Coordinates of C-alpha atoms in Angstrom, one line a residue:
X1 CA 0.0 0.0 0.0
X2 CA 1.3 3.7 -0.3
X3 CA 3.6 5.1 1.8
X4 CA 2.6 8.8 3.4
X5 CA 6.3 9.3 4.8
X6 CA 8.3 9.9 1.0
X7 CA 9.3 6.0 0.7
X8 CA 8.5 4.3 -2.0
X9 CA 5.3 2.1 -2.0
X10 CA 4.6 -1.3 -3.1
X11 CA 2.4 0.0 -6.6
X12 CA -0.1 -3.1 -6.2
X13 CA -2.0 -5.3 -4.2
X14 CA -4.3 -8.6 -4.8
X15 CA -8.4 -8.7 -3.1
X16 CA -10.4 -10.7 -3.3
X17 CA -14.2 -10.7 -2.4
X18 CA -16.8 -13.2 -2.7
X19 CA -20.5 -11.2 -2.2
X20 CA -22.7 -9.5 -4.9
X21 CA -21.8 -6.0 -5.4
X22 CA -19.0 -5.0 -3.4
X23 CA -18.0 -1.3 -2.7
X24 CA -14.6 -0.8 -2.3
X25 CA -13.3 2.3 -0.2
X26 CA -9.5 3.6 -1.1
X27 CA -7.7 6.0 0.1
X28 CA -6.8 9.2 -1.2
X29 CA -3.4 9.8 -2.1
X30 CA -1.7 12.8 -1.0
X31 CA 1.3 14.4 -2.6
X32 CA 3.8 12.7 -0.7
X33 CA 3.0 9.7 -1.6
X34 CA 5.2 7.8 -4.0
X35 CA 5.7 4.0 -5.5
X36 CA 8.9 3.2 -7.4
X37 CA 9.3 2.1 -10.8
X38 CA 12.4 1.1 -12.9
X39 CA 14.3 2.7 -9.9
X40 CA 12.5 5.8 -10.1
X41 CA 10.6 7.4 -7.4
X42 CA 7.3 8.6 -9.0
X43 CA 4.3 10.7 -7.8
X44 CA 1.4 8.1 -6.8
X45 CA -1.9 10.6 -8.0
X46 CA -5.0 7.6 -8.6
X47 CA -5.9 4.1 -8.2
X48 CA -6.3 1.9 -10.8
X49 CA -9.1 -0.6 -10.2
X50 CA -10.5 -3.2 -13.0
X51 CA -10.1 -0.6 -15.9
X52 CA -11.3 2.6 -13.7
X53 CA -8.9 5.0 -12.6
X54 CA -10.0 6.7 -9.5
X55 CA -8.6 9.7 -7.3
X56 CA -9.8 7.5 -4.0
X57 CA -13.2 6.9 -1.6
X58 CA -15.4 4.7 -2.8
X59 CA -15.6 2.2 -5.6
X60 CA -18.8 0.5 -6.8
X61 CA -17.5 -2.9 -8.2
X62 CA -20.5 -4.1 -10.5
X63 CA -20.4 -8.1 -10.5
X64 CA -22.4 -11.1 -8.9
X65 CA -20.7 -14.2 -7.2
X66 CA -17.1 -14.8 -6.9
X67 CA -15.2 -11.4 -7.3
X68 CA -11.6 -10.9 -7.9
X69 CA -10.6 -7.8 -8.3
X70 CA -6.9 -8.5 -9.3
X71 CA -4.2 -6.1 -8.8
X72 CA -5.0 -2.6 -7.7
X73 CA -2.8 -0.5 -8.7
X74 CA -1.3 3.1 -8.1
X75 CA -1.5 5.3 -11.6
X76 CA 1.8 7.6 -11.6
X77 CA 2.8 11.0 -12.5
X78 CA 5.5 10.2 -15.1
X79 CA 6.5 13.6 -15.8
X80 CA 9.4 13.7 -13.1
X81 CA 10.6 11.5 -10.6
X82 CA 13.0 10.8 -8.0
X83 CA 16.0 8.9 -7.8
X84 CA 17.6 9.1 -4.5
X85 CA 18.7 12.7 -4.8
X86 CA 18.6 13.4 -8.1
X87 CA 15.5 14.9 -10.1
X88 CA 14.7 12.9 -13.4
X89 CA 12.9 15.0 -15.6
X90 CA 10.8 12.8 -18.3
X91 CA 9.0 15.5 -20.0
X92 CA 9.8 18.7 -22.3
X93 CA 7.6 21.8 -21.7
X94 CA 6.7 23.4 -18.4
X95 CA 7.0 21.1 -15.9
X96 CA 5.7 21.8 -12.1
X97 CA 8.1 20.0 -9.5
X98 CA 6.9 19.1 -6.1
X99 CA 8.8 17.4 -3.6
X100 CA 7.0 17.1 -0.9
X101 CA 7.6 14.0 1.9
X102 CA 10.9 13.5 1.0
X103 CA 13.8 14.1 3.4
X104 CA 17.0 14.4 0.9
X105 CA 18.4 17.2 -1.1
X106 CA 18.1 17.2 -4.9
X107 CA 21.0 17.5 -6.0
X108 CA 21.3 16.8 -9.0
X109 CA 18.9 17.2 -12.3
X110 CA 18.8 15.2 -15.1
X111 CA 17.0 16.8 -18.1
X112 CA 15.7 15.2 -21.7
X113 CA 18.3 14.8 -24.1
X114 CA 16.2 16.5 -27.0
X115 CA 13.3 19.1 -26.2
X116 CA 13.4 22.1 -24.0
X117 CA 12.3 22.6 -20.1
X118 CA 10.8 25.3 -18.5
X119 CA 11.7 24.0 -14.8
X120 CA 9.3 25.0 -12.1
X121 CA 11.2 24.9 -8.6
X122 CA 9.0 27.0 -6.8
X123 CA 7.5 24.3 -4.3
X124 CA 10.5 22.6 -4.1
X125 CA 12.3 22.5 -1.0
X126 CA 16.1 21.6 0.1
X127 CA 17.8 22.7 -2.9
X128 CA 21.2 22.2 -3.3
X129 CA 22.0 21.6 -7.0
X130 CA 25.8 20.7 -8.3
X131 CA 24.9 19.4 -11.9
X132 CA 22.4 19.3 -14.7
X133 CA 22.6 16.5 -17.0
X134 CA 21.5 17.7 -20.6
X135 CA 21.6 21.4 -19.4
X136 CA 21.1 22.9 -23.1
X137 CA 17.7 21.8 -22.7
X138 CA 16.6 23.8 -19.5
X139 CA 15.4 27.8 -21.2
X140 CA 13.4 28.5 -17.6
X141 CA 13.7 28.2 -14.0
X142 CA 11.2 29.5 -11.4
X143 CA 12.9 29.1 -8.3
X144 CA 11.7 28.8 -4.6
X145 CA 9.1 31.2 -3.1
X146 CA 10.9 31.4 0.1
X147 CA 14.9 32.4 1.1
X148 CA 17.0 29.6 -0.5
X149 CA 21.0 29.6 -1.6
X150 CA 22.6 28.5 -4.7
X151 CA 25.6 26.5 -4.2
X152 CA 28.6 25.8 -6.5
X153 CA 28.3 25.1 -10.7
X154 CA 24.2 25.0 -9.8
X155 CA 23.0 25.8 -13.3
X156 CA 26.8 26.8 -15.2
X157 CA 26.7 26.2 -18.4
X158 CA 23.1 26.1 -19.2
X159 CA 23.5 27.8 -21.9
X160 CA 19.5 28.6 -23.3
X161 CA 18.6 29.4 -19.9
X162 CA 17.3 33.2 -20.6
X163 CA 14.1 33.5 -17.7
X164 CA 15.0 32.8 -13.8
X165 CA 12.0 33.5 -11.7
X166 CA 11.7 34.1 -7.8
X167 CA 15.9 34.7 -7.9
X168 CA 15.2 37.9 -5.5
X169 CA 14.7 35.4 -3.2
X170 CA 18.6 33.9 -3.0
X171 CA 20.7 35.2 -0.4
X172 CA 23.6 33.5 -1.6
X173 CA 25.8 32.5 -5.3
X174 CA 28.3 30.1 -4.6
X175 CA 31.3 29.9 -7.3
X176 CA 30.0 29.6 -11.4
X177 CA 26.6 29.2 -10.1
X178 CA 25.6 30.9 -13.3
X179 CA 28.6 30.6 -15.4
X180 CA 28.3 30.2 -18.9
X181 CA 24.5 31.4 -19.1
X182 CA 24.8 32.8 -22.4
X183 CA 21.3 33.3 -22.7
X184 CA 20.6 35.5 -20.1
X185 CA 20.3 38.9 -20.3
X186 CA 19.0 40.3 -16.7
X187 CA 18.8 39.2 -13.2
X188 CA 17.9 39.9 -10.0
X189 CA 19.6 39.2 -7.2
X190 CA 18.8 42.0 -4.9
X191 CA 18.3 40.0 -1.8
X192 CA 21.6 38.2 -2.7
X193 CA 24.8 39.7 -0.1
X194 CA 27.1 37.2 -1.2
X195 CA 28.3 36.2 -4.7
X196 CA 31.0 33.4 -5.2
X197 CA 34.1 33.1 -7.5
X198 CA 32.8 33.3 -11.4
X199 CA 29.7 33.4 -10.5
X200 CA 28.4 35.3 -13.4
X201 CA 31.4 34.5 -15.5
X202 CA 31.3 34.6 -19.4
X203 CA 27.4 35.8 -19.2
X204 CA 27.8 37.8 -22.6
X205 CA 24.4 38.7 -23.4
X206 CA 24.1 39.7 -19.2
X207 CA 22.8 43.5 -19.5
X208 CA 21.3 44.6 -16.6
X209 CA 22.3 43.0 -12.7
X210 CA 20.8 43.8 -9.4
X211 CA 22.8 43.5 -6.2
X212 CA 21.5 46.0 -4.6
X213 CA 21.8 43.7 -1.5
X214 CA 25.2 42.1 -2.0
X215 CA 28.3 43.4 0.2
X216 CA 31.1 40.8 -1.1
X217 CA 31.8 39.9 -5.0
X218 CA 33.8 37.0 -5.4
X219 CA 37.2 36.6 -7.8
X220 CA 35.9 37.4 -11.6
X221 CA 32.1 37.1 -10.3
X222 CA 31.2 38.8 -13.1
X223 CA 34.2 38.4 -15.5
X224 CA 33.4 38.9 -19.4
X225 CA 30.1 40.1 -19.1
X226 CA 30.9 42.2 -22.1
X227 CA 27.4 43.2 -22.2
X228 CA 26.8 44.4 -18.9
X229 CA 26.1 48.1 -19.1
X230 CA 23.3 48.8 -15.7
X231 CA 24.5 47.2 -12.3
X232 CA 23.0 48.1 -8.7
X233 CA 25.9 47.9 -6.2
X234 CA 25.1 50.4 -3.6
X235 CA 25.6 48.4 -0.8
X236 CA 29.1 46.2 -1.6
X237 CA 32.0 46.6 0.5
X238 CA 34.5 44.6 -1.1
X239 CA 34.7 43.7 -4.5
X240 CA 37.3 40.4 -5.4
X241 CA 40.0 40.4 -8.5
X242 CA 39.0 40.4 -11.6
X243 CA 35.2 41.0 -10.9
X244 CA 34.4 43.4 -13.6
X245 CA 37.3 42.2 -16.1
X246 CA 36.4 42.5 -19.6
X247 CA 33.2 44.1 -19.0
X248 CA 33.6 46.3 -22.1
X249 CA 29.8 47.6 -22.5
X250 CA 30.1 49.2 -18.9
X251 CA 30.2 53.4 -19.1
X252 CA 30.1 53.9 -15.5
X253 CA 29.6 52.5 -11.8
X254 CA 28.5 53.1 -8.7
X255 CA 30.4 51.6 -5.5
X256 CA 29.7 54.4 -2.6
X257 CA 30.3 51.5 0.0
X258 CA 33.1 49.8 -1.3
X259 CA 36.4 49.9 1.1
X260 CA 38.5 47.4 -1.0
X261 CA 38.7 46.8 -4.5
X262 CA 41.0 43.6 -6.0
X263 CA 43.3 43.7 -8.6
X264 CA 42.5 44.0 -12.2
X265 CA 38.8 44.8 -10.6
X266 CA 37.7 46.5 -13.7
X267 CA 40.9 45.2 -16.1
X268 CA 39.8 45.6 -19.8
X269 CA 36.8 47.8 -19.2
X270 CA 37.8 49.6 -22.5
X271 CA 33.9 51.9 -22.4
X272 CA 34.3 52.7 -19.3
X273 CA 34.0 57.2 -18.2
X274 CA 33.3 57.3 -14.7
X275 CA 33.7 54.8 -11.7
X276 CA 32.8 56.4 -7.9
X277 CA 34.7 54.8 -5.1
X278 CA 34.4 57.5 -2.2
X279 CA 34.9 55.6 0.7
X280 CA 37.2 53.0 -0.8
X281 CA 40.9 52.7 1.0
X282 CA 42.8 49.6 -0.4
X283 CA 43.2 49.2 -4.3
X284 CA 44.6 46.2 -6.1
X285 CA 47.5 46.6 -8.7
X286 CA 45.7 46.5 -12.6
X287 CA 42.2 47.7 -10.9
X288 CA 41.7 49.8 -13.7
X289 CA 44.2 48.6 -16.3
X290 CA 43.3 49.2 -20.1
X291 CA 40.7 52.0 -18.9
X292 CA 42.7 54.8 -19.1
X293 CA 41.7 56.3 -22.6
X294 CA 37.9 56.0 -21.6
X295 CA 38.2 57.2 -18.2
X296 CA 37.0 60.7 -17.4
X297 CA 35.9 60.8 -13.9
X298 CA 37.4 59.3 -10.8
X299 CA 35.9 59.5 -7.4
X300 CA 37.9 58.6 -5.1
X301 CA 40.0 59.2 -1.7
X302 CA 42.8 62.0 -1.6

């Protein structure tokens, strides 16, 4: 029978009756429950009973004498499953995910090989992806409703990905979370105060970022973003090496709360006319190599 606790269940059982008209009362399965097939975990959403396939309650089995009803089985959501952490994703299209009653992480996504997926994550919980298996198929991700992190390489090199929705909810990037997101072309991060090492890196049709929220940008966070041109910083203390390298489309920024800026922090930045650093006290050698025929206003300490 099905399991409410995110196990798998046993998908059939054998009755038998022997009275004239029996009425049969199942239970309704709940979104937790699951029954395993092929060694995937799948949603368990109806009964199966003599040909009728029922949602639960009871079952009017029509039939005199001697009644067997078989097997009674569990009729499963295909669409998506689990195996042990990792989310196997059958179908192309939008597809809802919903992980309710199970206690481990997913970890890992598997995608279809051909097709591409519009990846709903926003009743998911315990997210902590590392890899995506047949990433050029993911173009969408809506991502938790509530406060959730990213951790390292979650969706790098995903390279169709162009819509991420509910991302003002992440509070932290770990390193190349987004790397190699060629596709995208604005994101919001403003509840985000931490972003890892690369973890924008090579975004070249990236346009617009907010981190309005962010205080710390990691090594290259943001490195060849050659079409970045509007970027909220205003609260970011300390911005790493080679954050802002090769960023040619930006004409000016913003840091009034940076203190400490690494080397080669805005290296290559060949557009660039004005960059405000009032309160900033330790530069890095390079900060602003290769900027010097563009530059034509610098705020910054005596």
């Amino acid at each position: 029978m099905p399991s409410s606790n995110g196990a798998a269940a046993t998908p059939s059982e054998t009755f038998y009756y022997k009275r004239d008209g029996v009425s049969l009362n199942l239970p309704v399965l709940s979104d937790s429950v699951y029954a395993n097939d092929g060694g995937i975990d799948y949603h368990a959403n109806a009964w199966n009973v003599q040909g009728q396939t029922v949602s639960g309650g009871e079952v009017r089995i029509n039939a005199s004498g001697d009644v067997a009803l078989g097997d009674i089985t569990q009729t499963l959501d295909r669409s998506y499953g689990f195996r042990g952490n990792e989310l196997v994703v059958n179908n192309t299209g939008t597809v809802s995910i919903n992980n309710n009653g199970r206690s481990g992480s997913i970890t890992q996504i598997t995608l279809p090989s051909s097709g591409s997926v519009a990846l709903d994550l926003s009743h998911t919980s315990n997210l902590s992806i590392s890899s995506i298996t047949n990433e050029d198929s993911l173009t969408a991700v809506n991502l938790p409703e509530s406060s959730f992190t990213l951790g390292n390489s979650s969706f790098s090199g995903c390279s169709n990905l162009s819509t991420i929705g509910n991302l003002e909810n992440c509070t932290s990037l770990g390193n190349s979370t987004f790397s190699g997101c060629t596709s995208l072309t604005s994101v919001n991060l403003s509840g985000c105060t931490s972003i890892g090492s690369g973890a924008l890196q090579n975004c070249t049709s990236l346009a617009s970022v907010n981190l309005g929220g962010c205080t710390s940008i990691g090594t290259g966070a943001l490195q060849n973003c050659a079409s970045l041109s509007n970027i909220n910083l205003s609260n970011c203390g300390t911005v790493g090496q080679n954050a802002f390298d090769g960023c040619t489309g930006l004409t000016g920024i913003n840091l009034p709360e940076c203190e400490t800026l690494g080397q080669n922090a805005f290296n290559g930045c060949t557009n660039i006319q004005s960059i405000s650093l009032p309160d900033c006290t330790s530069v890095g050698s390079n900060a602003f190599a290769g900027c010097k025929d563009s530059l034509k206003s610098l705020n910054m300490p005596s």
